[in-house]
PDB file of C-alpha atoms in Angstrom:
ATOM      1  CA  PRO A1264       2.212  60.127   9.614  1.00  0.00           C
ATOM      2  CA  LEU A1265       4.851  57.651   8.431  1.00  0.00           C
ATOM      3  CA  VAL A1266       3.172  54.725   6.687  1.00  0.00           C
ATOM      4  CA  CYS A1267       4.262  51.570   4.817  1.00  0.00           C
ATOM      5  CA  SER A1268       3.678  51.961   1.079  1.00  0.00           C
ATOM      6  CA  GLN A1269       3.776  48.228   0.217  1.00  0.00           C
ATOM      7  CA  ARG A1270       3.636  44.842   1.872  1.00  0.00           C
ATOM      8  CA  CYS A1271       6.964  43.686   3.236  1.00  0.00           C
ATOM      9  CA  ASP A1272       7.403  40.061   4.333  1.00  0.00           C
ATOM     10  CA  ARG A1273      10.462  38.509   5.899  1.00  0.00           C
ATOM     11  CA  SER A1274       9.390  35.063   4.648  1.00  0.00           C
ATOM     12  CA  VAL A1275      11.459  33.682   1.815  1.00  0.00           C
ATOM     13  CA  GLY A1276       9.929  34.150  -1.637  1.00  0.00           C
ATOM     14  CA  ASP A1277       6.858  36.065  -0.451  1.00  0.00           C
ATOM     15  CA  PHE A1278       7.242  39.869  -1.055  1.00  0.00           C
ATOM     16  CA  GLU A1279      10.670  39.378   0.459  1.00  0.00           C
ATOM     17  CA  CYS A1280      12.237  42.485   2.002  1.00  0.00           C
ATOM     18  CA  GLU A1281      15.976  43.040   2.018  1.00  0.00           C
ATOM     19  CA  PRO A1282      17.397  44.409   4.210  1.00  0.00           C
ATOM     20  CA  TYR A1283      15.166  43.713   7.195  1.00  0.00           C
ATOM     21  CA  SER A1284      15.943  47.081   8.802  1.00  0.00           C
ATOM     22  CA  CYS A1285      16.769  50.587   7.605  1.00  0.00           C
ATOM     23  CA  ILE A1286      17.400  54.113   8.891  1.00  0.00           C
ATOM     24  CA  LEU A1287      15.212  56.833   7.430  1.00  0.00           C
ATOM     25  CA  THR A1288      16.423  60.430   7.361  1.00  0.00           C
ATOM     26  CA  ILE A1289      13.551  62.893   7.691  1.00  0.00           C
ATOM     27  CA  SER A1290      14.125  66.583   7.108  1.00  0.00           C
ATOM     28  CA  THR A1291      11.894  69.639   7.359  1.00  0.00           C
ATOM     29  CA  THR A1292      12.459  73.252   6.278  1.00  0.00           C
ATOM     30  CA  ASP A1293      10.681  76.329   7.593  1.00  0.00           C
ATOM     31  CA  GLY A1294       9.551  79.348   5.561  1.00  0.00           C
ATOM     32  CA  GLY A1295      11.805  81.915   7.256  1.00  0.00           C
ATOM     33  CA  SER A1296      14.469  84.045   5.666  1.00  0.00           C
ATOM     34  CA  PRO A1297      16.868  82.508   5.599  1.00  0.00           C
ATOM     35  CA  PRO A1298      15.099  79.123   5.806  1.00  0.00           C
ATOM     36  CA  LEU A1299      16.257  76.700   8.472  1.00  0.00           C
ATOM     37  CA  THR A1300      16.298  72.929   8.106  1.00  0.00           C
ATOM     38  CA  GLY A1301      15.999  70.260  10.780  1.00  0.00           C
ATOM     39  CA  ARG A1302      16.636  66.532  10.552  1.00  0.00           C
ATOM     40  CA  ALA A1303      15.501  63.440  12.408  1.00  0.00           C
ATOM     41  CA  TYR A1304      16.442  59.777  12.046  1.00  0.00           C
ATOM     42  CA  VAL A1305      13.993  56.865  12.244  1.00  0.00           C
ATOM     43  CA  THR A1306      15.104  53.248  12.485  1.00  0.00           C
ATOM     44  CA  VAL A1307      12.600  50.759  10.997  1.00  0.00           C
ATOM     45  CA  LYS A1308      12.876  47.018  11.617  1.00  0.00           C
ATOM     46  CA  VAL A1309      10.660  44.411   9.901  1.00  0.00           C
ATOM     47  CA  LEU A1310       9.696  41.773  12.462  1.00  0.00           C
ATOM     48  CA  ASP A1311       8.849  38.304  11.168  1.00  0.00           C
ATOM     49  CA  GLU A1312       5.496  36.764  12.092  1.00  0.00           C
ATOM     50  CA  ASN A1313       4.691  33.051  12.119  1.00  0.00           C
ATOM     51  CA  ASN A1314       2.347  33.137   9.123  1.00  0.00           C
ATOM     52  CA  HIS A1315       3.542  29.987   7.350  1.00  0.00           C
ATOM     53  CA  ALA A1316       2.942  26.379   8.308  1.00  0.00           C
ATOM     54  CA  PRO A1317       5.767  23.855   7.875  1.00  0.00           C
ATOM     55  CA  MET A1318       6.042  22.147   4.482  1.00  0.00           C
ATOM     56  CA  ILE A1319       6.491  18.375   4.409  1.00  0.00           C
ATOM     57  CA  ALA A1320       8.082  16.636   1.404  1.00  0.00           C
ATOM     58  CA  ILE A1321       8.256  12.844   1.112  1.00  0.00           C
ATOM     59  CA  ARG A1322      10.548  10.777  -1.115  1.00  0.00           C
ATOM     60  CA  HIS A1323       9.104   7.301  -1.571  1.00  0.00           C
ATOM     61  CA  PHE A1324      11.054   4.052  -1.777  1.00  0.00           C
ATOM     62  CA  PRO A1325      11.924   2.115  -3.809  1.00  0.00           C
ATOM     63  CA  ASP A1326      10.642   4.333  -6.664  1.00  0.00           C
ATOM     64  CA  GLY A1327      10.856   8.039  -5.909  1.00  0.00           C
ATOM     65  CA  SER A1328       8.719   8.925  -8.937  1.00  0.00           C
ATOM     66  CA  LYS A1329       5.616   7.306  -7.422  1.00  0.00           C
ATOM     67  CA  ASP A1330       3.209   8.709  -4.863  1.00  0.00           C
ATOM     68  CA  HIS A1331       3.543   5.715  -2.539  1.00  0.00           C
ATOM     69  CA  SER A1332       6.142   3.402  -1.072  1.00  0.00           C
ATOM     70  CA  ALA A1333       6.204  -0.387  -1.394  1.00  0.00           C
ATOM     71  CA  ILE A1334       7.654  -3.203   0.681  1.00  0.00           C
ATOM     72  CA  SER A1335       7.689  -6.952   0.311  1.00  0.00           C
ATOM     73  CA  GLU A1336       6.046  -8.992   3.041  1.00  0.00           C
ATOM     74  CA  ASN A1337       9.363 -10.809   3.544  1.00  0.00           C
ATOM     75  CA  GLN A1338      11.355  -7.557   3.531  1.00  0.00           C
ATOM     76  CA  ASN A1339      14.570  -7.480   5.529  1.00  0.00           C
ATOM     77  CA  THR A1340      14.424  -5.175   8.535  1.00  0.00           C
ATOM     78  CA  PRO A1341      15.252  -2.440   9.133  1.00  0.00           C
ATOM     79  CA  SER A1342      14.552  -1.064   5.644  1.00  0.00           C
ATOM     80  CA  ILE A1343      13.964   2.576   4.690  1.00  0.00           C
ATOM     81  CA  VAL A1344      10.529   3.171   3.157  1.00  0.00           C
ATOM     82  CA  ALA A1345      10.614   6.994   2.882  1.00  0.00           C
ATOM     83  CA  LEU A1346      12.721  10.113   3.443  1.00  0.00           C
ATOM     84  CA  VAL A1347      10.957  13.133   4.949  1.00  0.00           C
ATOM     85  CA  THR A1348      12.119  16.758   4.571  1.00  0.00           C
ATOM     86  CA  VAL A1349      10.478  19.598   6.501  1.00  0.00           C
ATOM     87  CA  THR A1350      10.999  23.319   5.776  1.00  0.00           C
ATOM     88  CA  ASP A1351       9.428  26.551   7.033  1.00  0.00           C
ATOM     89  CA  ALA A1352       9.292  29.817   5.074  1.00  0.00           C
ATOM     90  CA  ASP A1353       9.296  31.957   8.228  1.00  0.00           C
ATOM     91  CA  GLN A1354      12.758  33.321   9.101  1.00  0.00           C
ATOM     92  CA  GLY A1355      14.137  32.033  12.377  1.00  0.00           C
ATOM     93  CA  THR A1356      11.269  29.628  12.948  1.00  0.00           C
ATOM     94  CA  LYS A1357      12.390  26.096  13.692  1.00  0.00           C
ATOM     95  CA  ILE A1358      10.598  22.780  13.547  1.00  0.00           C
ATOM     96  CA  SER A1359       9.793  21.725  17.102  1.00  0.00           C
ATOM     97  CA  SER A1360       8.421  18.245  16.414  1.00  0.00           C
ATOM     98  CA  LEU A1361       7.863  15.679  13.671  1.00  0.00           C
ATOM     99  CA  SER A1362       6.028  12.440  14.372  1.00  0.00           C
ATOM    100  CA  ILE A1363       3.819   9.635  13.059  1.00  0.00           C
ATOM    101  CA  VAL A1364       0.481  10.239  14.778  1.00  0.00           C
ATOM    102  CA  SER A1365      -1.599   7.413  13.270  1.00  0.00           C
ATOM    103  CA  GLY A1366      -1.376   4.336  11.082  1.00  0.00           C
ATOM    104  CA  ASN A1367       1.511   2.811  13.035  1.00  0.00           C
ATOM    105  CA  GLU A1368      -0.485   1.213  15.828  1.00  0.00           C
ATOM    106  CA  LYS A1369       1.316  -2.121  15.271  1.00  0.00           C
ATOM    107  CA  GLY A1370       4.689  -0.411  15.643  1.00  0.00           C
ATOM    108  CA  HIS A1371       5.957  -1.688  12.286  1.00  0.00           C
ATOM    109  CA  PHE A1372       7.648   1.636  11.426  1.00  0.00           C
ATOM    110  CA  LYS A1373      10.135   3.944  13.129  1.00  0.00           C
ATOM    111  CA  MET A1374      11.064   7.549  12.353  1.00  0.00           C
ATOM    112  CA  VAL A1375      14.643   8.717  12.921  1.00  0.00           C
ATOM    113  CA  GLY A1376      15.842  12.233  12.083  1.00  0.00           C
ATOM    114  CA  THR A1377      18.183  15.112  12.748  1.00  0.00           C
ATOM    115  CA  THR A1378      17.800  17.120  15.950  1.00  0.00           C
ATOM    116  CA  ASP A1379      16.221  20.001  14.030  1.00  0.00           C
ATOM    117  CA  PHE A1380      13.661  17.613  12.457  1.00  0.00           C
ATOM    118  CA  GLN A1381      14.448  18.908   8.957  1.00  0.00           C
ATOM    119  CA  TYR A1382      15.603  15.538   7.638  1.00  0.00           C
ATOM    120  CA  SER A1383      14.165  12.219   8.748  1.00  0.00           C
ATOM    121  CA  SER A1384      13.819   8.656   7.525  1.00  0.00           C
ATOM    122  CA  ILE A1385      10.971   6.226   8.114  1.00  0.00           C
ATOM    123  CA  SER A1386      12.026   2.583   8.305  1.00  0.00           C
ATOM    124  CA  LEU A1387      10.251  -0.742   8.469  1.00  0.00           C
ATOM    125  CA  ILE A1388      11.382  -2.415  11.709  1.00  0.00           C
ATOM    126  CA  SER A1389       8.989  -5.376  11.882  1.00  0.00           C
ATOM    127  CA  MET A1390       8.137  -7.866   9.137  1.00  0.00           C
ATOM    128  CA  PRO A1391       4.595  -7.287   7.813  1.00  0.00           C
ATOM    129  CA  ASP A1392       1.961  -9.863   6.923  1.00  0.00           C
ATOM    130  CA  ARG A1393       0.090  -8.873   3.746  1.00  0.00           C
ATOM    131  CA  GLU A1394      -2.761 -11.238   4.527  1.00  0.00           C
ATOM    132  CA  ARG A1395      -3.460  -9.137   7.639  1.00  0.00           C
ATOM    133  CA  ILE A1396      -2.444  -5.656   6.472  1.00  0.00           C
ATOM    134  CA  SER A1397      -2.057  -5.041   2.735  1.00  0.00           C
ATOM    135  CA  VAL A1398      -1.585  -1.245   2.894  1.00  0.00           C
ATOM    136  CA  TYR A1399      -0.479   1.219   5.559  1.00  0.00           C
ATOM    137  CA  ASN A1400      -1.583   4.856   5.746  1.00  0.00           C
ATOM    138  CA  LEU A1401       0.819   6.729   8.037  1.00  0.00           C
ATOM    139  CA  THR A1402      -0.184  10.252   9.105  1.00  0.00           C
ATOM    140  CA  ILE A1403       2.817  12.530   9.704  1.00  0.00           C
ATOM    141  CA  VAL A1404       2.530  15.841  11.577  1.00  0.00           C
ATOM    142  CA  ALA A1405       5.154  18.620  11.734  1.00  0.00           C
ATOM    143  CA  VAL A1406       4.863  21.507  14.232  1.00  0.00           C
ATOM    144  CA  ASP A1407       6.961  24.707  14.175  1.00  0.00           C
ATOM    145  CA  SER A1408       8.247  26.798  17.072  1.00  0.00           C
ATOM    146  CA  GLY A1409       6.332  29.964  16.214  1.00  0.00           C
ATOM    147  CA  ILE A1410       3.935  31.811  18.498  1.00  0.00           C
ATOM    148  CA  PRO A1411       1.336  30.544  18.114  1.00  0.00           C
ATOM    149  CA  PRO A1412       2.762  27.350  16.569  1.00  0.00           C
ATOM    150  CA  LYS A1413       1.550  26.145  13.177  1.00  0.00           C
ATOM    151  CA  SER A1414       1.375  22.541  11.999  1.00  0.00           C
ATOM    152  CA  SER A1415       1.100  20.569   8.768  1.00  0.00           C
ATOM    153  CA  THR A1416      -0.028  17.036   7.979  1.00  0.00           C
ATOM    154  CA  ALA A1417       1.101  14.595   5.276  1.00  0.00           C
ATOM    155  CA  ASN A1418       0.223  10.980   4.547  1.00  0.00           C
ATOM    156  CA  LEU A1419       2.626   8.218   3.622  1.00  0.00           C
ATOM    157  CA  ILE A1420       1.016   5.269   1.806  1.00  0.00           C
ATOM    158  CA  VAL A1421       2.952   1.995   1.997  1.00  0.00           C
ATOM    159  CA  TYR A1422       1.779  -1.014  -0.022  1.00  0.00           C
ATOM    160  CA  VAL A1423       2.779  -4.536   0.999  1.00  0.00           C
ATOM    161  CA  ILE A1424       3.736  -6.670  -2.002  1.00  0.00           C
ATOM    162  CA  ASP A1425       2.564 -10.257  -1.789  1.00  0.00           C
ATOM    163  CA  VAL A1426       5.015 -13.144  -1.518  1.00  0.00           C
ATOM    164  CA  ASN A1427       3.898 -16.655  -2.436  1.00  0.00           C
ATOM    165  CA  ASP A1428       3.867 -18.081   1.078  1.00  0.00           C
ATOM    166  CA  HIS A1429       0.531 -19.941   1.218  1.00  0.00           C
ATOM    167  CA  VAL A1430      -0.357 -23.374  -0.142  1.00  0.00           C
ATOM    168  CA  PRO A1431      -3.715 -23.641  -1.966  1.00  0.00           C
ATOM    169  CA  TRP A1432      -6.248 -25.939  -0.320  1.00  0.00           C
ATOM    170  CA  PHE A1433      -9.420 -27.769  -1.304  1.00  0.00           C
ATOM    171  CA  SER A1434     -12.620 -27.576   0.726  1.00  0.00           C
ATOM    172  CA  LYS A1435     -12.548 -31.380   1.098  1.00  0.00           C
ATOM    173  CA  LEU A1436      -9.796 -33.976   1.222  1.00  0.00           C
ATOM    174  CA  ASP A1437     -11.940 -36.300  -0.872  1.00  0.00           C
ATOM    175  CA  TYR A1438     -15.233 -36.079  -2.774  1.00  0.00           C
ATOM    176  CA  ARG A1439     -17.711 -38.951  -3.115  1.00  0.00           C
ATOM    177  CA  ILE A1440     -20.346 -38.623  -5.824  1.00  0.00           C
ATOM    178  CA  THR A1441     -23.059 -40.905  -7.280  1.00  0.00           C
ATOM    179  CA  LEU A1442     -24.227 -40.420 -10.896  1.00  0.00           C
ATOM    180  CA  PRO A1443     -26.571 -42.202 -13.323  1.00  0.00           C
ATOM    181  CA  GLU A1444     -24.737 -43.478 -16.381  1.00  0.00           C
ATOM    182  CA  THR A1445     -27.166 -41.629 -18.661  1.00  0.00           C
ATOM    183  CA  LEU A1446     -26.279 -38.164 -17.344  1.00  0.00           C
ATOM    184  CA  PRO A1447     -25.942 -35.933 -20.437  1.00  0.00           C
ATOM    185  CA  ILE A1448     -22.579 -34.715 -21.663  1.00  0.00           C
ATOM    186  CA  GLY A1449     -21.705 -31.300 -20.205  1.00  0.00           C
ATOM    187  CA  SER A1450     -23.774 -31.846 -17.042  1.00  0.00           C
ATOM    188  CA  PHE A1451     -22.460 -30.350 -13.810  1.00  0.00           C
ATOM    189  CA  ILE A1452     -20.950 -32.859 -11.351  1.00  0.00           C
ATOM    190  CA  GLU A1453     -19.026 -30.902  -8.682  1.00  0.00           C
ATOM    191  CA  SER A1454     -17.123 -27.674  -8.089  1.00  0.00           C
ATOM    192  CA  LEU A1455     -13.650 -28.623  -6.884  1.00  0.00           C
ATOM    193  CA  THR A1456     -12.770 -25.038  -6.042  1.00  0.00           C
ATOM    194  CA  ALA A1457      -9.596 -24.483  -4.046  1.00  0.00           C
ATOM    195  CA  HIS A1458      -8.577 -21.421  -2.025  1.00  0.00           C
ATOM    196  CA  ASP A1459      -5.331 -19.477  -1.688  1.00  0.00           C
ATOM    197  CA  GLU A1460      -4.680 -16.665   0.806  1.00  0.00           C
ATOM    198  CA  ASP A1461      -2.093 -15.005  -1.438  1.00  0.00           C
ATOM    199  CA  SER A1462      -3.027 -12.408  -4.051  1.00  0.00           C
ATOM    200  CA  GLY A1463      -2.471 -11.635  -7.725  1.00  0.00           C
ATOM    201  CA  GLN A1464      -0.544 -14.188  -9.739  1.00  0.00           C
ATOM    202  CA  ASN A1465       0.398 -16.022  -6.539  1.00  0.00           C
ATOM    203  CA  ALA A1466      -3.289 -16.858  -6.099  1.00  0.00           C
ATOM    204  CA  ALA A1467      -3.976 -17.786  -9.746  1.00  0.00           C
ATOM    205  CA  LEU A1468      -4.892 -21.476  -9.508  1.00  0.00           C
ATOM    206  CA  THR A1469      -4.648 -24.231 -12.113  1.00  0.00           C
ATOM    207  CA  TYR A1470      -6.509 -27.541 -11.777  1.00  0.00           C
ATOM    208  CA  SER A1471      -5.838 -30.886 -13.442  1.00  0.00           C
ATOM    209  CA  ILE A1472      -6.812 -34.579 -13.325  1.00  0.00           C
ATOM    210  CA  LEU A1473      -3.648 -36.514 -12.559  1.00  0.00           C
ATOM    211  CA  SER A1474      -5.029 -40.039 -12.878  1.00  0.00           C
ATOM    212  CA  GLY A1475      -8.186 -42.129 -12.955  1.00  0.00           C
ATOM    213  CA  ASN A1476      -9.916 -40.605 -16.011  1.00  0.00           C
ATOM    214  CA  THR A1477      -8.756 -43.358 -18.332  1.00  0.00           C
ATOM    215  CA  ASN A1478     -12.010 -43.469 -20.308  1.00  0.00           C
ATOM    216  CA  GLY A1479     -12.189 -39.707 -20.642  1.00  0.00           C
ATOM    217  CA  TRP A1480     -15.699 -39.572 -19.165  1.00  0.00           C
ATOM    218  CA  PHE A1481     -15.015 -36.462 -17.121  1.00  0.00           C
ATOM    219  CA  HIS A1482     -13.781 -32.945 -17.843  1.00  0.00           C
ATOM    220  CA  LEU A1483     -12.173 -30.590 -15.319  1.00  0.00           C
ATOM    221  CA  ASN A1484     -11.943 -26.881 -16.144  1.00  0.00           C
ATOM    222  CA  ASP A1485      -8.315 -26.007 -15.434  1.00  0.00           C
ATOM    223  CA  LYS A1486      -9.175 -22.430 -14.353  1.00  0.00           C
ATOM    224  CA  THR A1487     -12.369 -22.858 -12.321  1.00  0.00           C
ATOM    225  CA  GLY A1488     -12.159 -26.435 -10.982  1.00  0.00           C
ATOM    226  CA  LEU A1489     -15.621 -27.187 -12.396  1.00  0.00           C
ATOM    227  CA  LEU A1490     -16.053 -30.958 -12.970  1.00  0.00           C
ATOM    228  CA  THR A1491     -18.535 -31.950 -15.709  1.00  0.00           C
ATOM    229  CA  VAL A1492     -19.450 -34.983 -17.822  1.00  0.00           C
ATOM    230  CA  GLY A1493     -17.026 -35.180 -20.744  1.00  0.00           C
ATOM    231  CA  SER A1494     -18.423 -38.174 -22.624  1.00  0.00           C
ATOM    232  CA  ARG A1495     -21.050 -40.899 -22.295  1.00  0.00           C
ATOM    233  CA  MET A1496     -20.515 -43.124 -19.221  1.00  0.00           C
ATOM    234  CA  HIS A1497     -21.024 -46.915 -19.302  1.00  0.00           C
ATOM    235  CA  TYR A1498     -21.800 -48.855 -16.161  1.00  0.00           C
ATOM    236  CA  ASN A1499     -20.825 -52.119 -17.897  1.00  0.00           C
ATOM    237  CA  ILE A1500     -17.284 -50.776 -18.440  1.00  0.00           C
ATOM    238  CA  ALA A1501     -16.738 -49.255 -14.997  1.00  0.00           C
ATOM    239  CA  SER A1502     -19.106 -48.836 -12.071  1.00  0.00           C
ATOM    240  CA  THR A1503     -16.650 -46.801 -10.015  1.00  0.00           C
ATOM    241  CA  VAL A1504     -14.103 -44.199 -11.061  1.00  0.00           C
ATOM    242  CA  SER A1505     -11.455 -42.828  -8.675  1.00  0.00           C
ATOM    243  CA  MET A1506      -9.514 -39.757  -9.792  1.00  0.00           C
ATOM    244  CA  ASN A1507      -6.634 -37.838  -8.265  1.00  0.00           C
ATOM    245  CA  ILE A1508      -6.939 -34.054  -8.661  1.00  0.00           C
ATOM    246  CA  SER A1509      -4.195 -31.451  -8.264  1.00  0.00           C
ATOM    247  CA  VAL A1510      -4.161 -27.681  -7.922  1.00  0.00           C
ATOM    248  CA  HIS A1511      -1.165 -25.344  -8.027  1.00  0.00           C
ATOM    249  CA  ASP A1512      -0.768 -21.602  -7.744  1.00  0.00           C
ATOM    250  CA  GLY A1513       0.941 -19.208 -10.153  1.00  0.00           C
ATOM    251  CA  GLY A1514       3.902 -18.266  -7.980  1.00  0.00           C
ATOM    252  CA  PRO A1515       7.475 -18.384  -9.318  1.00  0.00           C
ATOM    253  CA  THR A1516       7.931 -21.532  -7.222  1.00  0.00           C
ATOM    254  CA  PRO A1517       4.363 -22.879  -7.221  1.00  0.00           C
ATOM    255  CA  PHE A1518       2.753 -24.711  -4.324  1.00  0.00           C
ATOM    256  CA  TYR A1519       0.685 -27.861  -5.012  1.00  0.00           C
ATOM    257  CA  ASN A1520      -2.152 -29.560  -3.206  1.00  0.00           C
ATOM    258  CA  PHE A1521      -4.291 -32.599  -3.944  1.00  0.00           C
ATOM    259  CA  THR A1522      -7.696 -34.169  -3.447  1.00  0.00           C
ATOM    260  CA  SER A1523      -9.463 -37.296  -4.655  1.00  0.00           C
ATOM    261  CA  VAL A1524     -12.824 -37.785  -6.360  1.00  0.00           C
ATOM    262  CA  THR A1525     -14.659 -41.131  -6.243  1.00  0.00           C
ATOM    263  CA  ILE A1526     -17.636 -41.419  -8.557  1.00  0.00           C
ATOM    264  CA  THR A1527     -20.099 -44.294  -8.293  1.00  0.00           C
ATOM    265  CA  ILE A1528     -21.979 -44.895 -11.554  1.00  0.00           C
ATOM    266  CA  LEU A1529     -25.507 -46.270 -11.373  1.00  0.00           C
ATOM    267  CA  ASP A1530     -26.780 -48.710 -13.958  1.00  0.00           C
ATOM    268  CA  GLU A1531     -29.668 -47.466 -16.067  1.00  0.00           C
ATOM    269  CA  ASN A1532     -32.036 -49.423 -18.297  1.00  0.00           C
ATOM    270  CA  ASP A1533     -30.462 -48.171 -21.512  1.00  0.00           C
TER     271      ASP A1533
END
C-alpha cells in the first residue's frame, strides 16, 4: 500500500507542505529474462482541513503597549478605542463574521471593518458617564468560513477616565450645635463630611473655616471635616459662634461648596 510517511499540513507554519500536490512515478520489474519494467503515475493532492480557529489581535488606544484601552468621560465622538486584526492559519479559509456580542448593551461603541473582516476598528460613538459605567468589557467573536466553522473570542477592556464634573456637597446646608463651655479640648463636636461623585484626585476634598472662629476655639481637620474643640471656650466672651465652612475638590479647576455652623455655648458654674 501507498502510505504517508509524515504529517503534512497545508496550514501556514504547522508542518507546512510545499507543494500541495505531486505526481509519483511507481515502477515495478519482473524476474524474467530479460526483465520487463512497468510504470504507473499517481497524483497526490493535500487537501486543507479547517483545523484552526481564527486568531484575534487587538491594538489598544491610546497606549498600544497596555492590555486595555482608555477614554475620557468627555471624549469627543467618534473616537477610535481599538484596532482589531483577525487571521486564520487554514489556507483558503476566510473570516465570515466579526462582531461585539456583549458589553455594548448601551450602544456606546461601533465596529467598522473591511469586507473580509480582517481589519476593523472599534470606536466610541456616544459620550460615556463614568459615574454610571467606569469600565466596559466588550466580548468580540470571530467566525471562519470552514466546514464546520470555528470561532474565537477576545475581550476588549475600556476604562473611563474621570473628569472633574461634580461639585462636592455637604449633608446639611447648616449645622446647629449646643455645647457646654467646659467641654474638654479635643472633644468631638461634629463631622462635616462632604461628598463628591468624582473619583481619584477629583474627589480628594479639603475643608477649611473661612470665618467666625476668631477666638480659635474650634479646630477643623482639613482632610476629614472633623470639627473638634481647639481651645477652652468662655461663655462670658461669646455665647454664640457662627462659622462659615468651605470644601473644595482636588481637580485642576476645583469646585467649591459651603455650609454654616452655629454653635450655642452654655454657661457652666466654673
